[in-house]
Short mmCIF file of C-alpha atoms in Angstrom, two decimals:
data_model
loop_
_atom_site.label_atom_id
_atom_site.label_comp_id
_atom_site.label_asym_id
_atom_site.label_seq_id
_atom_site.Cartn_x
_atom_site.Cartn_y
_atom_site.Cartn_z
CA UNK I 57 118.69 139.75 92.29
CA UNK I 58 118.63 138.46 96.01
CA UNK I 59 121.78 135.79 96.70
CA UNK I 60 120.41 132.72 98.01
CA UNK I 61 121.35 131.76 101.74
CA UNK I 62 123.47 129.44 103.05
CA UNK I 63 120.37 127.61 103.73
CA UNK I 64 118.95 127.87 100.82
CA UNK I 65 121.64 126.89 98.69
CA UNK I 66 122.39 123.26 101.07
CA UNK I 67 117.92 122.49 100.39
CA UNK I 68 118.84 123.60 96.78
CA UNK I 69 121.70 121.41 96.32
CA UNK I 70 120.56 118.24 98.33
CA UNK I 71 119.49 116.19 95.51
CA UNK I 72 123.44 115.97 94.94
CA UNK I 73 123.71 113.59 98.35
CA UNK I 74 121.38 111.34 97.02
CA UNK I 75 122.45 111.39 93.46
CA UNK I 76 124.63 107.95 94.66
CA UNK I 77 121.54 106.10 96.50
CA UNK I 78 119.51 106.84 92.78
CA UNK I 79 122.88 105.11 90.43
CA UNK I 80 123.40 102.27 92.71
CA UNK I 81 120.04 101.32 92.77
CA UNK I 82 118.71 102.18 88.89
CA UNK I 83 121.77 100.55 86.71
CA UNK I 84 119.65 99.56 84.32
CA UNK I 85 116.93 97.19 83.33
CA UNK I 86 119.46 93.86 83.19
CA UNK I 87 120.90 94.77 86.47
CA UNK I 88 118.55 96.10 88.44
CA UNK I 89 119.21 94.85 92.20
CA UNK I 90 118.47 95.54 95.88
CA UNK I 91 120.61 98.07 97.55
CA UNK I 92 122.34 96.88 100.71
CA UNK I 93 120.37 97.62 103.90
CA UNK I 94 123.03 100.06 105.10
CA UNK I 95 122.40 102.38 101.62
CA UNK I 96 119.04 101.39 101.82
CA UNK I 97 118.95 102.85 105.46
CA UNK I 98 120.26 106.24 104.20
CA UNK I 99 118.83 106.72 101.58
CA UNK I 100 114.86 106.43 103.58
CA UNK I 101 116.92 108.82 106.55
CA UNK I 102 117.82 111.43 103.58
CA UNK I 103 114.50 111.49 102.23
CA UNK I 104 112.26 111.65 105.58
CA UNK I 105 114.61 114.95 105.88
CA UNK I 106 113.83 116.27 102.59
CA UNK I 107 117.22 116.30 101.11
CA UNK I 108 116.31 114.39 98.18
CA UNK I 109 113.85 116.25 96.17
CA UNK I 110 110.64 114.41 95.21
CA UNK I 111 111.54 113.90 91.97
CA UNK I 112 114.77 111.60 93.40
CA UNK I 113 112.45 109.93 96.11
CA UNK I 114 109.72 109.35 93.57
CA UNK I 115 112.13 107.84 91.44
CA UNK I 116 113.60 105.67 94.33
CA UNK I 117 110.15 104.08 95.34
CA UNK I 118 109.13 103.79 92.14
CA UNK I 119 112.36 101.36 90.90
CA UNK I 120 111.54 99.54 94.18
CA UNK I 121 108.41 99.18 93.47
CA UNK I 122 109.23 97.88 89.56
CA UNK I 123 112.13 94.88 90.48
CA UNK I 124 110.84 94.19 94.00
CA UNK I 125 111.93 94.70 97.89
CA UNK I 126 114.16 91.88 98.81
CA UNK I 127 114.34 91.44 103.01
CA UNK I 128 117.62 92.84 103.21
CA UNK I 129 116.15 96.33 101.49
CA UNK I 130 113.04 96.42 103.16
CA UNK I 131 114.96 95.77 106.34
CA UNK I 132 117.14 98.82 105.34
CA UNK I 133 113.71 101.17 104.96
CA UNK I 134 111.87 100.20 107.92
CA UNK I 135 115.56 101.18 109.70
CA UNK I 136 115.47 104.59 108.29
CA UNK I 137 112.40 105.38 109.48
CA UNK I 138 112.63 104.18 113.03
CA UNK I 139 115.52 106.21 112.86
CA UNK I 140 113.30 109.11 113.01
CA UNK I 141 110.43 107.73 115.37
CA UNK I 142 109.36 108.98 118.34
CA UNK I 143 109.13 106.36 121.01
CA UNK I 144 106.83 105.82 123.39
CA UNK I 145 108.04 104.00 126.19
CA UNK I 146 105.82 101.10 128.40
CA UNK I 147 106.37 100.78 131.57
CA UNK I 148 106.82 96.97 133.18
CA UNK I 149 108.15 93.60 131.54
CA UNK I 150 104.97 92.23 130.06
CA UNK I 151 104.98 92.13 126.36
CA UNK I 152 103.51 94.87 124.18
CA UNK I 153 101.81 93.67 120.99
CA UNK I 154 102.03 96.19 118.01
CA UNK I 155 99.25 95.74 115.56
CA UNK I 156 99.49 97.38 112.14
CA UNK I 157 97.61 96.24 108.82
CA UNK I 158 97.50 98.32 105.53
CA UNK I 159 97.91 102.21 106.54
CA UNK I 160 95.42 102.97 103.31
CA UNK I 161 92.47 101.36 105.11
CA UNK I 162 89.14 99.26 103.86
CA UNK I 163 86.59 99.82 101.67
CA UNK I 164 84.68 96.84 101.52
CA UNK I 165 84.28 95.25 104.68
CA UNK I 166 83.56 96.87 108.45
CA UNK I 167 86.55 97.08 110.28
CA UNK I 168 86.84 94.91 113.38
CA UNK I 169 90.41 95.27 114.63
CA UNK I 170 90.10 98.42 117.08
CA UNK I 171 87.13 95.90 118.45
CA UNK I 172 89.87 93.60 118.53
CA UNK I 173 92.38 94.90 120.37
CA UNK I 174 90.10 96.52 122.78
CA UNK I 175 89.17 93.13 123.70
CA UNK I 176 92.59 91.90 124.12
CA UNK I 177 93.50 94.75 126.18
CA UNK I 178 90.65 94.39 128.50
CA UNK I 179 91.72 90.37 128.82
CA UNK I 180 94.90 91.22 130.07
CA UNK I 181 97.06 92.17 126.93
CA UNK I 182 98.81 95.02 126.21
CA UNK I 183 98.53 96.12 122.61
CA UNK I 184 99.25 99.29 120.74
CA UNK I 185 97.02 99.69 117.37
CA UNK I 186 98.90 101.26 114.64
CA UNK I 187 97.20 102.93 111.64
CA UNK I 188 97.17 105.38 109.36
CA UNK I 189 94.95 108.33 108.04
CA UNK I 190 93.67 109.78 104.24
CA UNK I 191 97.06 107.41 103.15
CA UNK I 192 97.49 106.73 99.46
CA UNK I 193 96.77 105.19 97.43
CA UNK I 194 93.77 103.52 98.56
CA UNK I 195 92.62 106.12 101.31
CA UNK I 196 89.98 103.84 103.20
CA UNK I 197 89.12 103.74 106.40
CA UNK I 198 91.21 102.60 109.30
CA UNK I 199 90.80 101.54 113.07
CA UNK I 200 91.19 105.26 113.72
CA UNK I 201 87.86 105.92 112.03
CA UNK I 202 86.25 102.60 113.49
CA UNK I 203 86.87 104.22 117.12
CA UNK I 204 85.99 107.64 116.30
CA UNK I 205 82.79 106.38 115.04
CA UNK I 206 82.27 104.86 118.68
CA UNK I 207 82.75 107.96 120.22
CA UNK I 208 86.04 107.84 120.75
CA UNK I 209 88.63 110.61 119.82
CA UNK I 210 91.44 109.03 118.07
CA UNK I 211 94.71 108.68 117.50
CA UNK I 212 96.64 109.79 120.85
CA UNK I 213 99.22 112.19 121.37
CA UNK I 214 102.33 110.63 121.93
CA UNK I 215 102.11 111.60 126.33
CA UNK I 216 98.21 110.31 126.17
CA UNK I 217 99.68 107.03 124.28
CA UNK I 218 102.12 106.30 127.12
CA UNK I 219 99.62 107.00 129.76
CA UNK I 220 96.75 104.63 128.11
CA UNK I 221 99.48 102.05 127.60
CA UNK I 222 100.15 101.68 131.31
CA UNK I 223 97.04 102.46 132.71
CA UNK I 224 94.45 100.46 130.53
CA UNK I 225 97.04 98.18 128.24
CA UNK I 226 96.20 99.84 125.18
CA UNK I 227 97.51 102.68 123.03
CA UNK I 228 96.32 103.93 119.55
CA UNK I 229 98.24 106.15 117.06
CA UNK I 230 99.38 106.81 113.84
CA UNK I 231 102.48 108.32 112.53
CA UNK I 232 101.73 111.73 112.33
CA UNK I 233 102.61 111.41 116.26
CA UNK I 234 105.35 109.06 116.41
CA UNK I 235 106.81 109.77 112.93
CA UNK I 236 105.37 112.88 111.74
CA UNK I 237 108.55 113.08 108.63
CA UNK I 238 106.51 109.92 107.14
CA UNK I 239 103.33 111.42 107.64
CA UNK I 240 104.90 114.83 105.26
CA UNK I 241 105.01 112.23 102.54
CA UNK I 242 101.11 111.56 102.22
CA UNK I 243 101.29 114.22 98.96
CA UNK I 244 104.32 112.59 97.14
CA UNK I 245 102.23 109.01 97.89
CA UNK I 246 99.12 110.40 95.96
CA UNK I 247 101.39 111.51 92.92
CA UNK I 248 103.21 107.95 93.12
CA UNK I 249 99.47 106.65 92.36
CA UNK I 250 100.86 102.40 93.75
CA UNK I 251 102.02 101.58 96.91
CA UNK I 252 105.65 101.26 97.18
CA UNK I 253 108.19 99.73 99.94
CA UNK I 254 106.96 102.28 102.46
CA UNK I 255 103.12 100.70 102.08
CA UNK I 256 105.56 97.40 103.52
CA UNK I 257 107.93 99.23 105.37
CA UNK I 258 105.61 101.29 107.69
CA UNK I 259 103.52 98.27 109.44
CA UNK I 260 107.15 96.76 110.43
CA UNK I 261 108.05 100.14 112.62
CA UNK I 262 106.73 99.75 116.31
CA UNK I 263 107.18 103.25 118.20
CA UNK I 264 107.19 100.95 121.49
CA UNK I 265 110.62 99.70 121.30
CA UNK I 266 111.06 95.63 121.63
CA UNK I 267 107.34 95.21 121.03
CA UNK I 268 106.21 92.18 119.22
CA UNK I 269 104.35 92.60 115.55
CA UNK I 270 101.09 91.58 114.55
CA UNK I 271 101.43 92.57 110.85
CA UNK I 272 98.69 91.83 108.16
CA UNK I 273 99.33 92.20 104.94
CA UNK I 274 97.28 91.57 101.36
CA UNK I 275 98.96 89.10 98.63
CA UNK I 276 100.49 85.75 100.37
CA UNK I 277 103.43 86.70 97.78
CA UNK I 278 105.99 87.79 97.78
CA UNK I 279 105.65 89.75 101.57
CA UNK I 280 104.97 85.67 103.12
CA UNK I 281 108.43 85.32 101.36
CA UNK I 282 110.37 88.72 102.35
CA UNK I 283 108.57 90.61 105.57
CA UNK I 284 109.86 87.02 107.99
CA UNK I 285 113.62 87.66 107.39
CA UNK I 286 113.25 91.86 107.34
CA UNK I 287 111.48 91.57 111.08
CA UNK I 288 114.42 89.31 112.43
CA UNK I 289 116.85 92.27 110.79
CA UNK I 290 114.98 94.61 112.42
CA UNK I 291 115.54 92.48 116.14
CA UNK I 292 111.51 91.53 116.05
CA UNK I 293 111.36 88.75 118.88
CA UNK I 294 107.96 87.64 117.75
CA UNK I 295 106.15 88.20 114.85
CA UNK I 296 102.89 87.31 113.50
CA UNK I 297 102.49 87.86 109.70
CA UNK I 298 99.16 86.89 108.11
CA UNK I 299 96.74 87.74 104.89
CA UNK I 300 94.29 89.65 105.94
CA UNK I 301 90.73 91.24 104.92
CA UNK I 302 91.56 93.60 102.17
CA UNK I 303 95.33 93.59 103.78
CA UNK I 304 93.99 95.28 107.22
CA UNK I 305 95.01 94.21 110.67
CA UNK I 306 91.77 91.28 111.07
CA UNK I 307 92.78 87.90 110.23
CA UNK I 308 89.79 86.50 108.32
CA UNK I 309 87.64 83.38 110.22
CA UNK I 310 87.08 81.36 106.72
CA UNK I 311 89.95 79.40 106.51
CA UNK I 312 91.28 81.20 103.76
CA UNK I 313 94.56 82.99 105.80
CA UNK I 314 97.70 82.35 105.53
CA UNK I 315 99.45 82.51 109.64
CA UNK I 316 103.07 82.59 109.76
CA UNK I 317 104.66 83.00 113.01
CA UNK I 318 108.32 84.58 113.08
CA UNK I 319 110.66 83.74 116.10
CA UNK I 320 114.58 84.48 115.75
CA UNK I 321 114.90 80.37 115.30
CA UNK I 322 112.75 80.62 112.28
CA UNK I 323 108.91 80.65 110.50
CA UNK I 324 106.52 78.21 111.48
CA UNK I 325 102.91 77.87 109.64
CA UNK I 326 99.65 78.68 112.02
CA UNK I 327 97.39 76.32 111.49
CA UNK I 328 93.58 77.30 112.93
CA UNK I 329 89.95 75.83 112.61
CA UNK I 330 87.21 78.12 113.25
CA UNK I 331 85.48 74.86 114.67
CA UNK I 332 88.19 74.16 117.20
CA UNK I 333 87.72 77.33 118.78
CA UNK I 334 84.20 77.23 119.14
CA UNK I 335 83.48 79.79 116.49
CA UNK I 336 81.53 79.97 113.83
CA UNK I 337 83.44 80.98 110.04
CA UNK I 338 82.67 83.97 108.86
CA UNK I 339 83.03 85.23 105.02
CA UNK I 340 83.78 88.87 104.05
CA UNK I 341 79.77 88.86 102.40
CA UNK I 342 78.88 88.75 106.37
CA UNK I 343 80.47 91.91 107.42
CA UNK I 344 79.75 94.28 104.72
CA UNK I 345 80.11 97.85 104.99
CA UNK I 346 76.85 99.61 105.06
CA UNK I 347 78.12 102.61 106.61
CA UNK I 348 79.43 104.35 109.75
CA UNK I 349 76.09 103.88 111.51
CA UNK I 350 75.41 100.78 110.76
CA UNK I 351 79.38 99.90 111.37
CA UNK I 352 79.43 101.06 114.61
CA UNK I 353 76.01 99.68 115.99
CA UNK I 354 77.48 96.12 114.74
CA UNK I 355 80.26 97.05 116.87
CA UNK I 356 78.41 97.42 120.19
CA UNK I 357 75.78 94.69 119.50
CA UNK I 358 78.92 92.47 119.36
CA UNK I 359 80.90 94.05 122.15
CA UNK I 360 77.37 93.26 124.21
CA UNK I 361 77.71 89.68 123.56
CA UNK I 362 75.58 89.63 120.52
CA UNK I 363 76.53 86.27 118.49
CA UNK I 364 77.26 86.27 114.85
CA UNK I 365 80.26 86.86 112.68
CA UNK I 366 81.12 89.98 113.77
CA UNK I 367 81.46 88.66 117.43
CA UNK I 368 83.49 86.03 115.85
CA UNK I 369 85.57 87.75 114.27
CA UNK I 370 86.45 90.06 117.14
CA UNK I 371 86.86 87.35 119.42
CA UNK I 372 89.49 85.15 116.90
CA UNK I 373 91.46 88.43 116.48
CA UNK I 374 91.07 89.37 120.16
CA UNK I 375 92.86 86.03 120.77
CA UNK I 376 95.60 85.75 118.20
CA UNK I 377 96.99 88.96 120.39
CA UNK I 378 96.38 87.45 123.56
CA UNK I 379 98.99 84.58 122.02
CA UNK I 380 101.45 86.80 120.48
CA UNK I 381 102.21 88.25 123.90
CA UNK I 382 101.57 84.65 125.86
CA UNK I 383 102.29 81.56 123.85
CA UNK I 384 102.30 79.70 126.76
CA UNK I 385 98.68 79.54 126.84
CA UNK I 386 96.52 78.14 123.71
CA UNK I 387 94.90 79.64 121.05
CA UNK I 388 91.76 77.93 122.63
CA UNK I 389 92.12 79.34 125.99
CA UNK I 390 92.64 82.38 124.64
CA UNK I 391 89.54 82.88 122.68
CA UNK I 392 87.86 81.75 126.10
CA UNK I 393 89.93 84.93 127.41
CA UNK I 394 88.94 87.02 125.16
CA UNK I 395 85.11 85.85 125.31
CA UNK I 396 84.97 86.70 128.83
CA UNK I 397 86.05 90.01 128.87
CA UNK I 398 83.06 90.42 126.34
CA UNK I 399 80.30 88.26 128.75
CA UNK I 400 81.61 90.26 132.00
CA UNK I 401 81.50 93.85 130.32
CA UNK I 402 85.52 94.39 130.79
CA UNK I 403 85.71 95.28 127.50
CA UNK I 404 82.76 97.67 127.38
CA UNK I 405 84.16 99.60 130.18
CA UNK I 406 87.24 99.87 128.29
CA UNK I 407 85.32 101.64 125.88
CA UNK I 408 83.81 103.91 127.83
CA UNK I 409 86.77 104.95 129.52
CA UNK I 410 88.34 105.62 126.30
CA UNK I 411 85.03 107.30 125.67
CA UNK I 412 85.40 109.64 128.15
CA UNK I 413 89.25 110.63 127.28
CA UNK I 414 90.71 108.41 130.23
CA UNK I 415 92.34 106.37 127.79
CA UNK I 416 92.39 107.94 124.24
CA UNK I 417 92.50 111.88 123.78
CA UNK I 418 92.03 114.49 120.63
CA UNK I 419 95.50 114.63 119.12
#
């Protein structure tokens, strides 16, 4: 019989470093608790590196999953895996807004943020659109597939990210480029069959380092309650956390979300009227989806200046961006931002740029 390497044997006997992580954190159903962020931190690092096996980090998610992420824990996760991540550096002082919603996509509705952040971009913002593909459990579609199916190829590589970012103020990507070990856990996610922390954990990792957050997320509890404190842990300067359409990265124009802005002096509820802003409210019934064609010529009509919801909705998102990276100027003045770079066709050269690989690549 062959003797196993010296290799072989340290993969083999792995799961005995994370043995500890597994006891702290599974005592027992009367005493289940959150392990500090330091353990917490290790115990994502060892499992992004495959020393746990996936029995262990099924098992680790899962608990998590059962008796809840507290702040400090979550906090802990999100630091393991920036641990690993790739950064991608932007050039200059202006802010960088990170926008990230649910990694598993939509199913329902069209999705609107790429539009979004397109617009901000071409207003003056710099944003970098975070998003995931085929992840469990929900597997919908993303802003990826929202650009691809406006003829742009998408996500970046990690060099055409950095260029994009300081040529055109915009950057798209997922983690198979900036944090490829998270991306290796897509399989052990399907056999999970719920989300777990890392559903949370990933929107709160920004591969531009000191970026602010735009972070939308599904139920108002408990993540209104826990992500606020985990992005100030994490050294977040500003934060905007909000429910979102089917937990994606659009805040909804019905009145219905929830805005909480995060600041290291504290949280401080967003209040916004569609009316104020000179839009009109639009329900999730108004932008069904009906399919990629039908998704994507909504798209243009709206990035043409065609009024309805869809513009609407663009044009709110477009702005809450705009503010994240300049709160000196109002919400208000913002959407007028972003509505100009619609009217004047800034944002539908944009596109086309990004259409013909000057700002987004293959990857």
């Amino acid at each position: 019989m062959r003797s196993m390497s010296k290799g072989e044997r340290g993969l083999s006997e792995g799961w005995k470093e994370f043995a500890p992580y597994l006891k702290e954190l599974a005592r027992g159903p009367d005493s289940l608790q959150d392990l500090d962020p330091t353990m917490a931190r290790e115990a994502t690092e060892l499992i992004l590196r495959g020393v746990a096996t996936p029995a262990q980090a099924a098992g680790f998610f899962l608990i998590g999953r059962a008796k809840g992420n507290g702040p400090g824990e979550l906090a802990g996760i999100a630091r393991g895996l920036l641990s690993l991540v790739r950064p991608i550096e932007a050039p200059g002082d202006d802010p960088v807004v990170a926008v990230a919603g649910g990694f598993d996509g939509k199913l329902r509705t069209q999705n609107v943020g790429a539009v979004s952040s397109l617009v901000a971009a071409a207003a003056g913002a710099r944003v970098v659109l975070l998003a995931g593909e085929d992840i469990p459990p929900k597997g919908g579609r993303t802003s990826l597939d929202a650009l691809r199916n406006l003829g742009v190829r998408a996500p970046q590589t990690h060099s055409e990210a950095r260029s994009s970012l300081a040529d055109d103020g915009f950057a798209a990507v997922s983690p198979r480029v900036y944090l490829p070990e998270l991306d290796g856990l897509r399989q052990l996610r399907r056999e999970m069959v719920r989300r777990t922390a890392l559903n949370v954990a990933e929107k709160l990792v920004s591969p531009v380092p000191g970026a602010r957050m735009m972070v939308g997320i599904t139920h108002r509890r408990p993540f209104l309650e826990t992500m606020p404190d985990a992005l100030r842990a994490l050294g977040v300067e500003r934060a905007l956390v909000f429910q979102a359409i089917e937990g994606s990265d659009e805040a909804p124009l019905d009145a219905s979300s929830s805005l909480l802005l995060v600041t290291a002096e504290g949280d401080e509820d967003v209040k916004t009227s569609p009316e104020d802003l000179g839009l009109g409210r639009a329900t999730k019934a108004e932008v069904p989806w009906e399919g990629e064609e039908a998704e994507a010529e909504s798209l243009l009509g709206a990035l043409s200046g065609e009024a309805g919801p869809v513009l609407d909705l663009i044009l709110y998102n477009a702005a809450l961006r705009l503010w994240l990276a300049d709160e000196e100027t109002s919400l208000a003045e913002h959407v007028s931002r972003a509505r100009e770079a619609v009217s004047t066709g800034a944002a539908h050269v944009l596109l086309d740029r990004m259409r013909r690989g000057a700002a987004v690549g293959g990857g």
